Structures are given as C-alpha cells and as structure tokens.
CSV table of C-alpha atoms and ligand atoms in Angstrom, one decimal:
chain,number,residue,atom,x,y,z
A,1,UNK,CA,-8.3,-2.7,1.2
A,2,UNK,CA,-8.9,-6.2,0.2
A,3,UNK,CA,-6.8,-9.0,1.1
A,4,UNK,CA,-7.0,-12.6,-0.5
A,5,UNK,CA,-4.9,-15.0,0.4
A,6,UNK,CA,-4.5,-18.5,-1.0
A,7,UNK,CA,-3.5,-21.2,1.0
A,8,UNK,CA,-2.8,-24.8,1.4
A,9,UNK,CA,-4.2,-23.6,5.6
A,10,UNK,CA,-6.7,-21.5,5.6
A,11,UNK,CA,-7.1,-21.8,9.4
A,12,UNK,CA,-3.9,-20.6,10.0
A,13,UNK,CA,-5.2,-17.3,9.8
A,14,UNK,CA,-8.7,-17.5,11.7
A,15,UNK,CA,-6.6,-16.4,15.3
A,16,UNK,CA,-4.7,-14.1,13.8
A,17,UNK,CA,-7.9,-11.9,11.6
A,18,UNK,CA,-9.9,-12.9,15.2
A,19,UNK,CA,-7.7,-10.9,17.0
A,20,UNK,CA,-8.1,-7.2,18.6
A,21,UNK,CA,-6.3,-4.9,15.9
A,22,UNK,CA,-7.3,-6.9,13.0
A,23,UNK,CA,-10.7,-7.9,14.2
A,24,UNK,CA,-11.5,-4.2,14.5
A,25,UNK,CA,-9.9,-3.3,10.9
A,26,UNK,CA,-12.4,-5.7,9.5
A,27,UNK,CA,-15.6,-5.1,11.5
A,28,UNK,CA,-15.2,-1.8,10.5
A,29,UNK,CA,-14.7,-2.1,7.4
A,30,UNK,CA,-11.6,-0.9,6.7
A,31,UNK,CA,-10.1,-4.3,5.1
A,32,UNK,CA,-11.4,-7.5,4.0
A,33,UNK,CA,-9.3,-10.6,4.7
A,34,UNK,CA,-10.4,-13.3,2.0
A,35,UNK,CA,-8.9,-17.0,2.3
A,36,UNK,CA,-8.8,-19.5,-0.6
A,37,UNK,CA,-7.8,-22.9,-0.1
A,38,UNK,CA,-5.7,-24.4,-3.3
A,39,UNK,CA,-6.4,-27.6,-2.6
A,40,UNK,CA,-10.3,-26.9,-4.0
A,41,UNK,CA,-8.7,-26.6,-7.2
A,42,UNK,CA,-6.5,-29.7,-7.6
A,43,UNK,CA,-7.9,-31.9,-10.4
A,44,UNK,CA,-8.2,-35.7,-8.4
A,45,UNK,CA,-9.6,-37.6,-6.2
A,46,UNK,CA,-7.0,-37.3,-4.1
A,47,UNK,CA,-6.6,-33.4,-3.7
A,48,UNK,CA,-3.3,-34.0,-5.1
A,49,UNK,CA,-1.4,-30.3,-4.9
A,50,UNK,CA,2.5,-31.2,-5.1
A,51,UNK,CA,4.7,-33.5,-6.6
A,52,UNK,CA,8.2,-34.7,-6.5
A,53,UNK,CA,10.7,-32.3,-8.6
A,54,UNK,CA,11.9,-33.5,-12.1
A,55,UNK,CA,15.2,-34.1,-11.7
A,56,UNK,CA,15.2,-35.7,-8.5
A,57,UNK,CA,15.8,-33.6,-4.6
A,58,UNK,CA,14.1,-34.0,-1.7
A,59,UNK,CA,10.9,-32.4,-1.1
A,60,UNK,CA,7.8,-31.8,-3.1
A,61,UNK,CA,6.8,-28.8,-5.8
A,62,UNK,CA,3.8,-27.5,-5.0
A,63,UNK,CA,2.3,-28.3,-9.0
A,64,UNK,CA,1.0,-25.4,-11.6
A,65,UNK,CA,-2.5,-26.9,-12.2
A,66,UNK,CA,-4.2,-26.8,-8.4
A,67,UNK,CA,-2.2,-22.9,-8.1
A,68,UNK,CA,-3.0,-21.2,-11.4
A,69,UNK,CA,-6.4,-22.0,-11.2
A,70,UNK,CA,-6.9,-20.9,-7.6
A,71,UNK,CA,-5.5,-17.9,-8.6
A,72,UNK,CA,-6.8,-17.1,-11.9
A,73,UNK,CA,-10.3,-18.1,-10.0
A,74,UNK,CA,-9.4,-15.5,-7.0
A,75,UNK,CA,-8.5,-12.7,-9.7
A,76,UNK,CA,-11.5,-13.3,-11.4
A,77,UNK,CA,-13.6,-12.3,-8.8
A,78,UNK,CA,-15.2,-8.6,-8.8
A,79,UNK,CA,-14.3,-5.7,-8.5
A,80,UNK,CA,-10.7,-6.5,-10.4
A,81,UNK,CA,-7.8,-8.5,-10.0
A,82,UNK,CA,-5.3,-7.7,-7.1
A,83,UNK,CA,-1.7,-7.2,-7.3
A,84,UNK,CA,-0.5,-10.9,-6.8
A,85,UNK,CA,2.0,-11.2,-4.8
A,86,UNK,CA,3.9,-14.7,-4.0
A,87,UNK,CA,5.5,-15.5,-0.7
A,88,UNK,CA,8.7,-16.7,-1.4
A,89,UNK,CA,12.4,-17.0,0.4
A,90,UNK,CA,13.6,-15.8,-3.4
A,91,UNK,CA,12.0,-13.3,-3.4
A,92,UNK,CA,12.6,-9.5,-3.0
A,93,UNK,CA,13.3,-8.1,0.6
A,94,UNK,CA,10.4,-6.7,2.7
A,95,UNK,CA,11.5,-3.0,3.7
A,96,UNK,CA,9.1,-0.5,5.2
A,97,UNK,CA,9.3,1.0,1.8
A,98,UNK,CA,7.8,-2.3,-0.2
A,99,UNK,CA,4.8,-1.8,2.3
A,100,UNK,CA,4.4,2.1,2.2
A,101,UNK,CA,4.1,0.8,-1.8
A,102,UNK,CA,1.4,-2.6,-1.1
A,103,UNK,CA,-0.7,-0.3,1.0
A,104,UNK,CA,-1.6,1.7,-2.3
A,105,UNK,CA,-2.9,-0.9,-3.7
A,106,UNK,CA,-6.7,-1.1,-3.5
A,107,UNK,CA,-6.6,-5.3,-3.5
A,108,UNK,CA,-3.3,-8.2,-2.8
A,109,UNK,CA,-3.7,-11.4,-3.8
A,110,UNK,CA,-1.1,-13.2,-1.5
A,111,UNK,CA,-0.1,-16.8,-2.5
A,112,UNK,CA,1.5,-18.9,-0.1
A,113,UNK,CA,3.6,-21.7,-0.9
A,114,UNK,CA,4.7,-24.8,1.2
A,115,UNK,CA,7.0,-27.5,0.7
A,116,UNK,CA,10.0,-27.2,-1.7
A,117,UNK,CA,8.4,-24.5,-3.4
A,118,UNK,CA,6.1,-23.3,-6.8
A,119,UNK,CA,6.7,-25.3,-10.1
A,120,UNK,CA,8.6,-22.5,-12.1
A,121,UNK,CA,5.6,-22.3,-14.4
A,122,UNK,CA,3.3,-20.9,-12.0
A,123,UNK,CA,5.8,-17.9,-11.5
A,124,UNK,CA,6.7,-17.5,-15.9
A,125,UNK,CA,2.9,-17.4,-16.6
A,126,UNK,CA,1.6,-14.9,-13.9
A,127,UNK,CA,4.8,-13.0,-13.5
A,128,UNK,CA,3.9,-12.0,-9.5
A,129,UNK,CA,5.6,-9.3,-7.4
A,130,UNK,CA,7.8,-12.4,-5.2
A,131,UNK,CA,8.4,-11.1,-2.0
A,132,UNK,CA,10.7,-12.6,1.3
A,133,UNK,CA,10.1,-11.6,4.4
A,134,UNK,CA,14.0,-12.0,5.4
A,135,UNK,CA,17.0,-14.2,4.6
A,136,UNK,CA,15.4,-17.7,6.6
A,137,UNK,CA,13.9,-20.4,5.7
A,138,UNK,CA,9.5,-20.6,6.7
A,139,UNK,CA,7.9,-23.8,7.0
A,140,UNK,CA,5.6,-21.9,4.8
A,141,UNK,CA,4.0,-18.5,3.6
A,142,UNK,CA,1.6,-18.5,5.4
A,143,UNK,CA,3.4,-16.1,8.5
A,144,UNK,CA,5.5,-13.8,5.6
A,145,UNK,CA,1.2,-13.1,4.5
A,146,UNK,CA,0.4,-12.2,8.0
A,147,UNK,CA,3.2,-9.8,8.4
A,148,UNK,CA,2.4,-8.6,4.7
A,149,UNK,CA,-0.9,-8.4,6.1
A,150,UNK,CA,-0.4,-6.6,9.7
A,151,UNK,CA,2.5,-3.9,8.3
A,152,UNK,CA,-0.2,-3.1,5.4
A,153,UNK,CA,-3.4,-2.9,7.3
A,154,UNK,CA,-1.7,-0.3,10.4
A,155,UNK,CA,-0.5,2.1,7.1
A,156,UNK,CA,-4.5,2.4,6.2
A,157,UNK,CA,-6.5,5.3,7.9
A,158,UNK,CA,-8.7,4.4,10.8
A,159,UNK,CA,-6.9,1.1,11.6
A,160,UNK,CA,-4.6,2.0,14.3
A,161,UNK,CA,-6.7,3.7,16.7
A,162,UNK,CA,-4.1,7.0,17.3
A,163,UNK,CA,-3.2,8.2,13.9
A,164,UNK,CA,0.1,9.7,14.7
A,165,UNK,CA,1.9,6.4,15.8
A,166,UNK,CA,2.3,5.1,12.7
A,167,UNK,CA,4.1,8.1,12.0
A,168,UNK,CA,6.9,7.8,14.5
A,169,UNK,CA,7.5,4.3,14.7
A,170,UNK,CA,10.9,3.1,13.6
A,171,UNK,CA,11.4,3.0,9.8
A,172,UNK,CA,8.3,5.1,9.2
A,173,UNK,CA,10.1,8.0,10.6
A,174,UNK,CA,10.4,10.7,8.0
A,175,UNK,CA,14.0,10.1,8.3
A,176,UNK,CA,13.7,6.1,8.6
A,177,UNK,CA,15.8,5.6,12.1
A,178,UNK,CA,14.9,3.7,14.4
A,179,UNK,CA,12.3,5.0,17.7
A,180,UNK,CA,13.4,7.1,21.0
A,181,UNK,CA,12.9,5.2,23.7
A,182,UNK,CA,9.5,5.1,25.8
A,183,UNK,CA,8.5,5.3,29.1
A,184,UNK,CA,5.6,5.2,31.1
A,185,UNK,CA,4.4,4.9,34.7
A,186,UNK,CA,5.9,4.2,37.3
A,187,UNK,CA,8.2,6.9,37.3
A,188,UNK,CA,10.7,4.7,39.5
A,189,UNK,CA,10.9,0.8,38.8
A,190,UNK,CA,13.6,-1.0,40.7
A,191,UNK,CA,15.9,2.0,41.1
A,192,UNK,CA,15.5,2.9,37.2
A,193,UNK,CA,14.1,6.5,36.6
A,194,UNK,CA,12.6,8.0,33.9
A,195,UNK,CA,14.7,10.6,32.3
A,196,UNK,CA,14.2,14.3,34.0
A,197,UNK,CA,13.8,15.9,30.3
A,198,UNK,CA,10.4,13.4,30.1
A,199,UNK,CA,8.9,15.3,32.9
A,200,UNK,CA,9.8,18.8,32.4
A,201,UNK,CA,6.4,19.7,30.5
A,202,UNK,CA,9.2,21.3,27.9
A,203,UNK,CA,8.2,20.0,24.4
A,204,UNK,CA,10.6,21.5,22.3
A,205,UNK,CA,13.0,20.2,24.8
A,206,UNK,CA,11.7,17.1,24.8
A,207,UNK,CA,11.5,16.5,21.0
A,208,UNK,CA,15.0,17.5,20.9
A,209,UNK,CA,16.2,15.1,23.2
A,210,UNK,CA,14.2,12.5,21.4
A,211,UNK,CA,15.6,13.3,18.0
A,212,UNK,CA,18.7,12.7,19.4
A,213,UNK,CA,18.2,9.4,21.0
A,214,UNK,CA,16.8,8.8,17.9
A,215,UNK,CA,20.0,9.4,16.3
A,216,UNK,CA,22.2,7.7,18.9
A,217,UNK,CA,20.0,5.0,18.7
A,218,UNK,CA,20.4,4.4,15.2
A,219,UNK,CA,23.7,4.9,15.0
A,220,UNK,CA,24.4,1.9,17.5
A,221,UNK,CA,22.2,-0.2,16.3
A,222,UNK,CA,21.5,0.1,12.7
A,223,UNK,CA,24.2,2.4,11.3
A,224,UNK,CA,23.2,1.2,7.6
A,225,UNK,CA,19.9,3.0,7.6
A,226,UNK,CA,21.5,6.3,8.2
A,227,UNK,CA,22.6,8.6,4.9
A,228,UNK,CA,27.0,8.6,4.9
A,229,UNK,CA,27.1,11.7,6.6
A,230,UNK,CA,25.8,10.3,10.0
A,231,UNK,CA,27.6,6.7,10.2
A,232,UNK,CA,29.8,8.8,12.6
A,233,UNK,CA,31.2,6.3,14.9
A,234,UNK,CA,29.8,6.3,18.2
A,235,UNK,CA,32.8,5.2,20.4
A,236,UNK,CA,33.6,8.2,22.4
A,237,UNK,CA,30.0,9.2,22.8
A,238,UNK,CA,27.8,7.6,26.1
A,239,UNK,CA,25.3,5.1,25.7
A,240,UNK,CA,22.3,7.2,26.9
A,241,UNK,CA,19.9,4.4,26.0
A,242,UNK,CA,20.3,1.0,27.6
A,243,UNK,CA,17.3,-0.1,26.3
B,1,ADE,N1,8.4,-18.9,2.6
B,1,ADE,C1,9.4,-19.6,3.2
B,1,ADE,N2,10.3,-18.8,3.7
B,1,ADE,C2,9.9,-17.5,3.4
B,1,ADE,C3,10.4,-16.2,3.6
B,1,ADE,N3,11.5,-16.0,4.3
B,1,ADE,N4,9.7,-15.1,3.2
B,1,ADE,C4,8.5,-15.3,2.5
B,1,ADE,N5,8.0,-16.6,2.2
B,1,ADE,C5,8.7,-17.6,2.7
C-alpha cells in the first residue's frame, strides 16, 4: 500500500516512518510512505500557502492554489491516483470500520491541513473522503495521518509480525468489544496474581473465561459498542477486571 501524504511538515513524519513497526513495513516492502510538501507549489516568492479568511476571523485559510496543485501533482504520479483523503476536525469519525475500508485501497493520498483550515474550494473541486480522528481540535493533520497511517498499515499482511493479533485486538474482534485482559510473567507482582484459569493449560476453559471478560469488559466500559440485547446493566455483577 502506498501512502502520500502532503504537508505543510514533512519532517514530522521522518521519527515516526523511522521507527521499529513502520521501519520494517517499509523496508520490506510492504507500504511506501511518500511525503509532499505544499509549500513547493505556492506560486511567490514568498512560499505564500494561507491567507486571512474573507469575511474577517482570526486565523489563516490555508489557500486553493499551493493545495490543488500539490495534490493534482501527487495524483498524477504513476501507477493511478489514490483515494484522497483530507484530515479534518469536520470531517467524518474514524471507526475501526473506516480503516478495515482505507486498508482496501491499493493508494491514500492524505492531505493535512494547518491553521484555520482549507479554502472551501479546495474541498468543492476534489470532493475528498474528510475524515476526523475525534471530536478535538489538532494543531494540525499531521498526527490524525499518522494514526490513519499506523491503524492501516497493522490491517496489511506481513506488517505485524504475529498475524493473529490483529485479530483479537479491541474493535477488530469479530464481535467489536473491547480486549480480555493480559498477563504475563511474573506470575506474582506486588501481591497481584495472575488468574488460576491462565495457568490451567485448559484452552477451552480459558477462551471461555476470556470471552467473558471480554463481555464484562465491554459492558463497563463501552456499553455502546454492544448490540441492545447485551447493554445488560452490570450493577449486581463483580468487577472481575480491575484493569
Ligand atoms: N485537524 C485538526 N483536528 C483534527 C482532527 N480531530 N482530526 C483530523 N484532522 C484534524
């Protein structure tokens, strides 16, 4: 999978695509990380790239010239265009789903804004997929890409190195709740003991147990992700999972 990303800071990126699960994904060719700074394509002397919004408001607009060109340039580039994809606090919601759905995608042209935001223009002509990452405010896009970036790249085969994790992880769950909990050694830290079922060697036992935790877990914490017929209150039942 190819990623291009355009930016008003490229460098951003450099620690993040330089570090271990990433690093690997790319030397092994398993994605390509691309970056494009839009301020190559402003039109003065200057690198002008925003301007102050008609209408008055503080801030600047980031302007339509320096950011359709960048991208229309980026797009142009072989083998064909990617789906283009703007990083916006408007935009719609980041779900597990909206990344099971980018990770089918062959190519994702990621544009991140800064400042007040893109001159409306930019978004009427190229009509992009305009995606939040959650209901704050960035400094910028650049970190909603990078999460775009790290949920895709561990949904594509051979990046994470044991294939089944991505598989049980919260929200990738076949029945989207959230993880058991996890434990490894020592079996005793500071009085706390790793649950008896854990060690029993009993796997049907011990995927029982964890389906329920699972449950319970959910249920506690993120009762909204379960379907009506298990937003069964909780009140009466003990909190087996203090983690
Ligand atoms: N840019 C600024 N805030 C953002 C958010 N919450 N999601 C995506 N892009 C953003």
């Amino acid at each position: 999978m190819r990623f291009d990303v355009l930016t008003l800071f490229p460098e951003i990126f450099s620690g993040y695509t330089g570090q271990s699960l990433l690093k690997r994904a790319i030397e092994n060719r398993l994605i390509d990380v691309q970056l494009h700074d839009i301020r190559a394509y402003s039109h003065d002397k200057h690198n002008t790239v925003d301007d102050r919004p008609y209408g008055g408001g503080p801030g600047m607009v980031l302007c339509p010239e320096p950011v359709v060109e960048s991208i229309e340039a980026v797009q142009a580039m072989p083998p064909r265009p990617g789906r283009l994809v703007l990083l916006t606090p408007g935009g719609r919601r980041l779900t597990q789903q909206v990344v099971e759905q980018l990770a089918e995608e062959e190519r994702l042209t990621l544009v991140c804004g800064r400042y007040e935001g893109f001159d409306q223009r930019i978004i009427d002509l190229l009509e992009p997929d305009e995606i939040s990452i959650g209901d704050y405010i960035l400094g910028g896009g650049e970190v909603a890409a990078m999460v775009i970036i790290d949920a895709v790249a561990r949904l594509i085969p051979g990046v994470l190195g044991d294939e089944q994790s991505n598989q049980t992880d919260s929200f990738s769950q076949p029945d989207g709740m959230l993880e058991y909990p996890q434990y490894t050694r020592p079996r005793v830290y500071r009085g706390l003991e790793v649950p008896e079922i854990l060690l029993s060697g009993n796997h049907p036992e011990i995927a029982r147990w964890r389906a329920e935790q699972s449950l319970l877990r959910t249920r506690q914490r993120r009762a909204d992700l379960l379907p009506d017929t298990r937003q069964t209150s909780t009140k009466n039942q003990p909190n087996q999972t203090k983690s």
